[in-house]
Short mmCIF file of C-alpha atoms in Angstrom, two decimals:
data_model
loop_
_atom_site.label_atom_id
_atom_site.label_comp_id
_atom_site.label_asym_id
_atom_site.label_seq_id
_atom_site.Cartn_x
_atom_site.Cartn_y
_atom_site.Cartn_z
CA UNK A 13 0.49 -44.93 -38.91
CA UNK A 14 1.47 -48.58 -39.59
CA UNK A 15 -1.99 -49.67 -38.46
CA UNK A 16 -3.56 -47.30 -40.96
CA UNK A 17 -1.43 -48.74 -43.79
CA UNK A 18 -2.33 -52.30 -42.82
CA UNK A 19 -5.95 -51.33 -42.66
CA UNK A 20 -5.64 -49.84 -46.13
CA UNK A 21 -4.26 -53.15 -47.47
CA UNK A 22 -6.82 -55.35 -45.77
CA UNK A 23 -9.86 -53.57 -47.10
CA UNK A 24 -8.89 -53.87 -50.75
CA UNK A 25 -11.24 -55.94 -52.90
CA UNK A 26 -10.56 -57.73 -56.13
CA UNK A 27 -12.92 -57.68 -59.10
CA UNK A 28 -12.29 -59.53 -62.41
CA UNK A 29 -8.78 -60.39 -61.37
CA UNK A 30 -7.89 -56.75 -60.88
CA UNK A 31 -7.53 -54.84 -57.61
CA UNK A 32 -10.33 -52.29 -57.26
CA UNK A 33 -10.39 -49.86 -54.35
CA UNK A 34 -13.69 -48.38 -53.41
CA UNK A 35 -13.53 -44.57 -53.48
CA UNK A 36 -15.18 -44.26 -50.10
CA UNK A 37 -12.75 -46.71 -48.56
CA UNK A 38 -9.80 -44.85 -50.10
CA UNK A 39 -11.00 -41.62 -48.51
CA UNK A 40 -11.38 -43.32 -45.14
CA UNK A 41 -7.84 -44.67 -45.32
CA UNK A 42 -6.44 -41.26 -46.21
CA UNK A 43 -8.23 -39.76 -43.21
CA UNK A 44 -6.75 -42.44 -40.97
CA UNK A 45 -3.27 -41.69 -42.29
CA UNK A 46 -3.71 -37.94 -41.73
CA UNK A 47 -5.00 -38.53 -38.20
CA UNK A 48 -1.93 -40.64 -37.39
CA UNK A 49 0.41 -37.94 -38.69
CA UNK A 50 -1.37 -35.21 -36.73
CA UNK A 51 -1.34 -37.28 -33.53
CA UNK A 52 2.37 -37.91 -33.96
CA UNK A 53 3.08 -34.19 -34.30
CA UNK A 54 0.85 -33.31 -31.35
CA UNK A 55 2.74 -35.72 -29.10
CA UNK A 56 5.94 -33.71 -29.38
CA UNK A 57 6.70 -31.85 -26.10
CA UNK A 58 6.00 -28.11 -26.15
CA UNK A 59 8.03 -25.58 -24.16
CA UNK A 60 6.24 -23.17 -21.80
CA UNK A 61 8.52 -20.42 -23.15
CA UNK A 62 8.07 -18.67 -26.49
CA UNK A 63 11.81 -18.22 -27.12
CA UNK A 64 14.71 -20.63 -26.66
CA UNK A 65 17.62 -18.26 -26.01
CA UNK A 66 17.16 -15.72 -23.25
CA UNK A 67 17.62 -12.06 -24.19
CA UNK A 68 17.12 -8.64 -22.67
CA UNK A 69 14.53 -6.04 -23.73
CA UNK A 70 14.47 -5.40 -27.47
CA UNK A 71 13.56 -1.76 -26.91
CA UNK A 72 15.74 0.77 -25.12
CA UNK A 73 15.64 0.40 -21.34
CA UNK A 74 17.37 2.46 -18.66
CA UNK A 75 17.46 0.78 -15.25
CA UNK A 76 19.08 3.74 -13.52
CA UNK A 77 15.64 5.05 -12.56
CA UNK A 78 14.39 1.73 -11.20
CA UNK A 79 14.46 1.87 -7.38
CA UNK A 80 16.02 -0.94 -5.36
CA UNK A 81 13.79 -3.36 -3.50
CA UNK A 82 12.69 -1.95 -0.13
CA UNK A 83 13.40 -4.47 2.66
CA UNK A 84 10.42 -5.25 4.88
CA UNK A 85 9.36 -8.09 7.10
CA UNK A 86 7.36 -10.76 5.27
CA UNK A 87 6.10 -14.14 6.43
CA UNK A 88 7.96 -16.97 4.72
CA UNK A 89 5.76 -18.39 2.00
CA UNK A 90 4.99 -22.09 1.64
CA UNK A 91 5.34 -21.81 -2.12
CA UNK A 92 8.95 -21.90 -3.26
CA UNK A 93 10.33 -23.15 0.07
CA UNK A 94 10.05 -26.90 -0.37
CA UNK A 95 13.06 -28.53 1.29
CA UNK A 96 14.82 -30.55 0.17
CA UNK A 97 14.23 -30.34 -3.57
CA UNK A 98 16.12 -31.91 -6.47
CA UNK A 99 17.03 -30.27 -9.78
CA UNK A 100 19.19 -31.87 -12.50
CA UNK A 101 20.21 -34.64 -10.12
CA UNK A 102 21.36 -32.24 -7.38
CA UNK A 103 19.55 -31.95 -4.04
CA UNK A 104 19.27 -28.59 -2.30
CA UNK A 105 18.17 -27.69 1.25
CA UNK A 106 16.49 -24.34 1.96
CA UNK A 107 18.11 -22.54 4.90
CA UNK A 108 16.13 -22.43 8.13
CA UNK A 109 17.35 -18.88 8.70
CA UNK A 110 19.06 -16.32 6.47
CA UNK A 111 20.49 -14.31 9.38
CA UNK A 112 24.14 -13.39 8.81
CA UNK A 113 24.23 -15.02 5.37
CA UNK A 114 27.08 -13.94 3.08
CA UNK A 115 28.33 -15.51 -0.14
CA UNK A 116 30.75 -14.81 -2.98
CA UNK A 117 30.55 -16.14 -6.50
CA UNK A 118 29.29 -15.47 -10.01
CA UNK A 119 26.00 -13.74 -10.79
CA UNK A 120 24.04 -14.15 -14.00
CA UNK A 121 20.73 -12.64 -15.13
CA UNK A 122 17.46 -13.75 -16.73
CA UNK A 123 15.18 -11.71 -18.94
CA UNK A 124 12.64 -11.83 -21.74
CA UNK A 125 12.39 -15.64 -21.94
CA UNK A 126 10.95 -15.75 -18.41
CA UNK A 127 9.22 -12.34 -18.43
CA UNK A 128 5.54 -12.70 -17.49
CA UNK A 129 5.92 -16.29 -16.24
CA UNK A 130 5.50 -17.39 -12.64
CA UNK A 131 8.43 -17.55 -10.24
CA UNK A 132 8.92 -20.35 -7.69
CA UNK A 133 6.57 -18.69 -5.17
CA UNK A 134 3.85 -18.02 -7.73
CA UNK A 135 4.53 -14.35 -8.35
CA UNK A 136 4.83 -13.00 -11.89
CA UNK A 137 8.40 -12.39 -13.00
CA UNK A 138 9.26 -8.99 -14.47
CA UNK A 139 12.70 -8.44 -15.96
CA UNK A 140 12.23 -4.75 -15.13
CA UNK A 141 11.86 -5.37 -11.38
CA UNK A 142 14.52 -5.73 -8.68
CA UNK A 143 14.23 -9.45 -7.92
CA UNK A 144 16.48 -12.48 -7.90
CA UNK A 145 16.69 -16.27 -7.82
CA UNK A 146 18.77 -18.16 -5.26
CA UNK A 147 19.09 -21.89 -4.64
CA UNK A 148 18.84 -22.03 -0.83
CA UNK A 149 17.80 -18.68 0.69
CA UNK A 150 14.29 -18.62 2.19
CA UNK A 151 11.67 -16.99 -0.01
CA UNK A 152 11.29 -14.09 0.36
CA UNK A 153 14.68 -12.70 1.37
CA UNK A 154 16.29 -9.32 0.76
CA UNK A 155 19.88 -9.34 -0.42
CA UNK A 156 22.47 -6.63 -0.97
CA UNK A 157 24.46 -7.58 -4.08
CA UNK A 158 27.82 -5.95 -4.78
CA UNK A 159 29.64 -6.24 -8.10
CA UNK A 160 33.20 -6.69 -6.87
CA UNK A 161 34.56 -5.79 -10.31
CA UNK A 162 33.25 -2.21 -10.21
CA UNK A 163 31.91 -1.66 -6.66
CA UNK A 164 28.29 -1.08 -7.67
CA UNK A 165 25.60 -2.26 -5.23
CA UNK A 166 21.88 -3.04 -5.47
CA UNK A 167 19.21 -4.51 -3.17
CA UNK A 168 16.98 -7.24 -4.57
CA UNK A 169 14.14 -9.42 -3.29
CA UNK A 170 14.59 -13.18 -3.72
CA UNK A 171 11.36 -14.78 -4.99
CA UNK A 172 12.65 -17.54 -7.27
CA UNK A 173 14.95 -20.59 -7.37
CA UNK A 174 18.16 -20.87 -9.38
CA UNK A 175 20.59 -20.53 -11.03
CA UNK A 176 21.41 -24.19 -11.59
CA UNK A 177 24.64 -23.63 -13.50
CA UNK A 178 27.86 -24.69 -11.77
CA UNK A 179 29.69 -21.82 -10.10
CA UNK A 180 26.80 -19.34 -10.17
CA UNK A 181 25.35 -18.17 -6.86
CA UNK A 182 22.52 -15.84 -7.88
CA UNK A 183 20.38 -15.02 -10.91
CA UNK A 184 19.33 -11.37 -11.02
CA UNK A 185 16.59 -9.68 -13.01
CA UNK A 186 17.76 -7.88 -16.14
CA UNK A 187 17.17 -4.52 -14.44
CA UNK A 188 19.36 -5.44 -11.46
CA UNK A 189 22.12 -6.74 -13.76
CA UNK A 190 22.06 -3.51 -15.77
CA UNK A 191 22.31 -1.42 -12.59
CA UNK A 192 25.32 -3.51 -11.56
CA UNK A 193 26.89 -2.95 -14.98
CA UNK A 194 27.09 -6.49 -16.32
CA UNK A 195 23.94 -6.93 -18.41
CA UNK A 196 25.97 -6.82 -21.62
CA UNK A 197 28.60 -9.24 -20.30
CA UNK A 198 26.19 -11.86 -18.95
CA UNK A 199 27.96 -12.58 -15.65
CA UNK A 200 29.89 -10.79 -12.92
CA UNK A 201 31.78 -11.52 -9.72
CA UNK A 202 29.58 -10.57 -6.79
CA UNK A 203 29.28 -10.62 -3.02
CA UNK A 204 25.93 -11.30 -1.38
CA UNK A 205 24.80 -10.13 2.05
CA UNK A 206 21.32 -10.79 3.42
CA UNK A 207 19.47 -7.86 4.97
CA UNK A 208 17.77 -9.10 8.13
CA UNK A 209 14.22 -7.74 8.34
CA UNK A 210 12.95 -9.78 11.31
CA UNK A 211 12.07 -7.32 14.09
CA UNK A 212 13.98 -4.48 12.39
CA UNK A 213 12.20 -1.17 12.93
CA UNK A 214 14.05 0.42 10.00
CA UNK A 215 12.40 -1.79 7.40
CA UNK A 216 9.27 -0.60 5.64
CA UNK A 217 6.37 -0.92 5.46
CA UNK A 218 6.19 -3.60 8.16
CA UNK A 219 6.74 -2.01 11.61
CA UNK A 220 8.59 -3.82 14.38
CA UNK A 221 5.81 -3.54 16.92
CA UNK A 222 3.07 -6.07 16.23
CA UNK A 223 0.23 -3.53 15.88
CA UNK A 224 2.14 -0.26 15.50
CA UNK A 225 0.60 0.51 12.12
CA UNK A 226 1.38 3.80 10.37
CA UNK A 227 -1.58 6.16 10.28
CA UNK A 228 -3.90 5.35 7.39
CA UNK A 229 -2.46 1.84 6.83
CA UNK A 230 -3.69 -1.69 7.44
CA UNK A 231 -2.51 -5.30 7.22
CA UNK A 232 -3.53 -7.18 4.10
CA UNK A 233 -3.07 -10.81 3.10
CA UNK A 234 -2.16 -10.97 -0.57
CA UNK A 235 -3.28 -14.31 -1.98
CA UNK A 236 -1.83 -14.02 -5.47
CA UNK A 237 -0.76 -11.80 -8.37
CA UNK A 238 -2.06 -12.45 -11.87
CA UNK A 239 -1.58 -10.99 -15.34
CA UNK A 240 -4.94 -12.44 -16.38
CA UNK A 241 -7.79 -10.37 -14.82
CA UNK A 242 -10.22 -13.29 -15.17
CA UNK A 243 -7.96 -15.46 -12.99
CA UNK A 244 -7.91 -12.75 -10.34
CA UNK A 245 -11.71 -12.46 -10.40
CA UNK A 246 -12.06 -16.24 -10.09
CA UNK A 247 -9.83 -16.33 -7.01
CA UNK A 248 -11.72 -13.36 -5.52
CA UNK A 249 -15.05 -15.15 -5.88
CA UNK A 250 -13.65 -18.33 -4.31
CA UNK A 251 -12.37 -16.36 -1.32
CA UNK A 252 -15.65 -14.52 -0.89
CA UNK A 253 -17.30 -17.91 -0.48
CA UNK A 254 -15.70 -18.49 2.92
CA UNK A 255 -13.55 -15.52 3.99
CA UNK A 256 -15.26 -13.26 6.54
CA UNK A 257 -13.19 -10.19 5.63
CA UNK A 258 -13.39 -7.99 2.51
CA UNK A 259 -11.69 -9.34 -0.63
CA UNK A 260 -10.38 -6.83 -3.14
CA UNK A 261 -8.32 -6.66 -6.32
CA UNK A 262 -5.72 -3.96 -6.94
CA UNK A 263 -4.18 -3.27 -10.33
CA UNK A 264 -0.78 -1.84 -11.17
CA UNK A 265 1.40 -1.48 -14.24
CA UNK A 266 4.92 -2.80 -13.73
CA UNK A 267 7.05 -1.76 -16.69
CA UNK A 268 4.43 -2.64 -19.23
CA UNK A 269 2.99 -5.68 -17.43
CA UNK A 270 -0.44 -5.19 -15.81
CA UNK A 271 -0.62 -7.16 -12.57
CA UNK A 272 -3.86 -7.87 -10.68
CA UNK A 273 -3.34 -8.63 -6.99
CA UNK A 274 -5.99 -10.36 -4.89
CA UNK A 275 -5.91 -9.25 -1.24
CA UNK A 276 -7.97 -9.78 1.88
CA UNK A 277 -8.29 -7.03 4.47
CA UNK A 278 -7.60 -4.61 5.94
CA UNK A 279 -6.76 -5.90 9.42
CA UNK A 280 -5.84 -3.65 12.33
CA UNK A 281 -4.10 -6.46 14.21
CA UNK A 282 -1.20 -8.38 12.75
CA UNK A 283 -2.18 -11.62 14.45
CA UNK A 284 -5.52 -11.56 12.60
CA UNK A 285 -3.69 -11.29 9.30
CA UNK A 286 -1.36 -14.11 10.32
CA UNK A 287 -4.33 -16.29 11.28
CA UNK A 288 -5.80 -15.92 7.78
CA UNK A 289 -2.36 -16.39 6.23
CA UNK A 290 -1.89 -19.70 8.04
CA UNK A 291 -5.43 -20.79 7.17
CA UNK A 292 -4.75 -20.16 3.47
CA UNK A 293 -1.51 -22.14 3.64
CA UNK A 294 -3.28 -25.10 5.25
CA UNK A 295 -5.77 -25.03 2.40
CA UNK A 296 -2.95 -24.73 -0.18
CA UNK A 297 -4.78 -21.64 -1.40
CA UNK A 298 -2.62 -19.35 -3.55
CA UNK A 299 0.72 -17.92 -2.40
CA UNK A 300 -0.26 -15.77 0.61
CA UNK A 301 1.99 -13.03 1.95
CA UNK A 302 1.28 -10.35 4.58
CA UNK A 303 1.65 -6.72 3.56
CA UNK A 304 1.04 -3.30 5.06
CA UNK A 305 -0.68 -1.02 2.57
CA UNK A 306 -2.47 2.36 2.62
CA UNK A 307 -6.18 2.16 3.35
CA UNK A 308 -6.77 4.53 0.44
CA UNK A 309 -5.33 2.15 -2.14
CA UNK A 310 -7.82 1.87 -4.98
CA UNK A 311 -9.47 -1.47 -5.70
CA UNK A 312 -10.69 -2.78 -9.04
CA UNK A 313 -14.43 -3.52 -9.04
#
């Protein structure tokens, strides 16, 4: 802006002892001044979130009908499991194993501010789902959370990092917090207990035996989940350029948010799915996870 003002002064001309400013030059100087002001405004940092203060749903919402997360074996994702990592000057180390993990502390929740944005492992956050953020548990992990103030219990799937407020041990989705009875209060005293899914035949839909698939099911490698259908189609085309197996997109509505999931498969052998999963991780391609899904699941063309 100062340069524009100096430029404005330097280009003045004097005629008959009086200062005369050419109209064209005056217009040029005004344009320079406006450009400087616009550039200054544009340089201000913009938040990725549309609201500053987090809130819950503005419309009525009843979480009592939302089912808990169903524990199943999943391969640990590369995304979201960087260790160590540093946030706000504090360094955290992701646990090598979550077996036998228990913890007591304060739980909080996050809602509309983060709704529709990506979590630490690249999934899309829904405040209506049964998910959670934890600072050090491997992603994904399944955790039984008990509100010690009222005895209520829920099961959530950890797919995000946080909370980074002193004294808080877990950040639950709004739905999970409502089911535990503390959505209106903001925080609650809780006890956490990890549900071990490795080699557990009771977890669904991933069977304990390597290839003991339920009838009519197959292994799929999910590469990513997107709210933008064009992004899903772009990833699908990239995969079709080198993947030997079928690439498909499924679509589902999760409490008002349409999610498009890009998957490769089906595979009849788990080791084939794991081979592709590892290949994708080496290529830093998406956020791959292995799932068992019905063969009849409809795909989007």
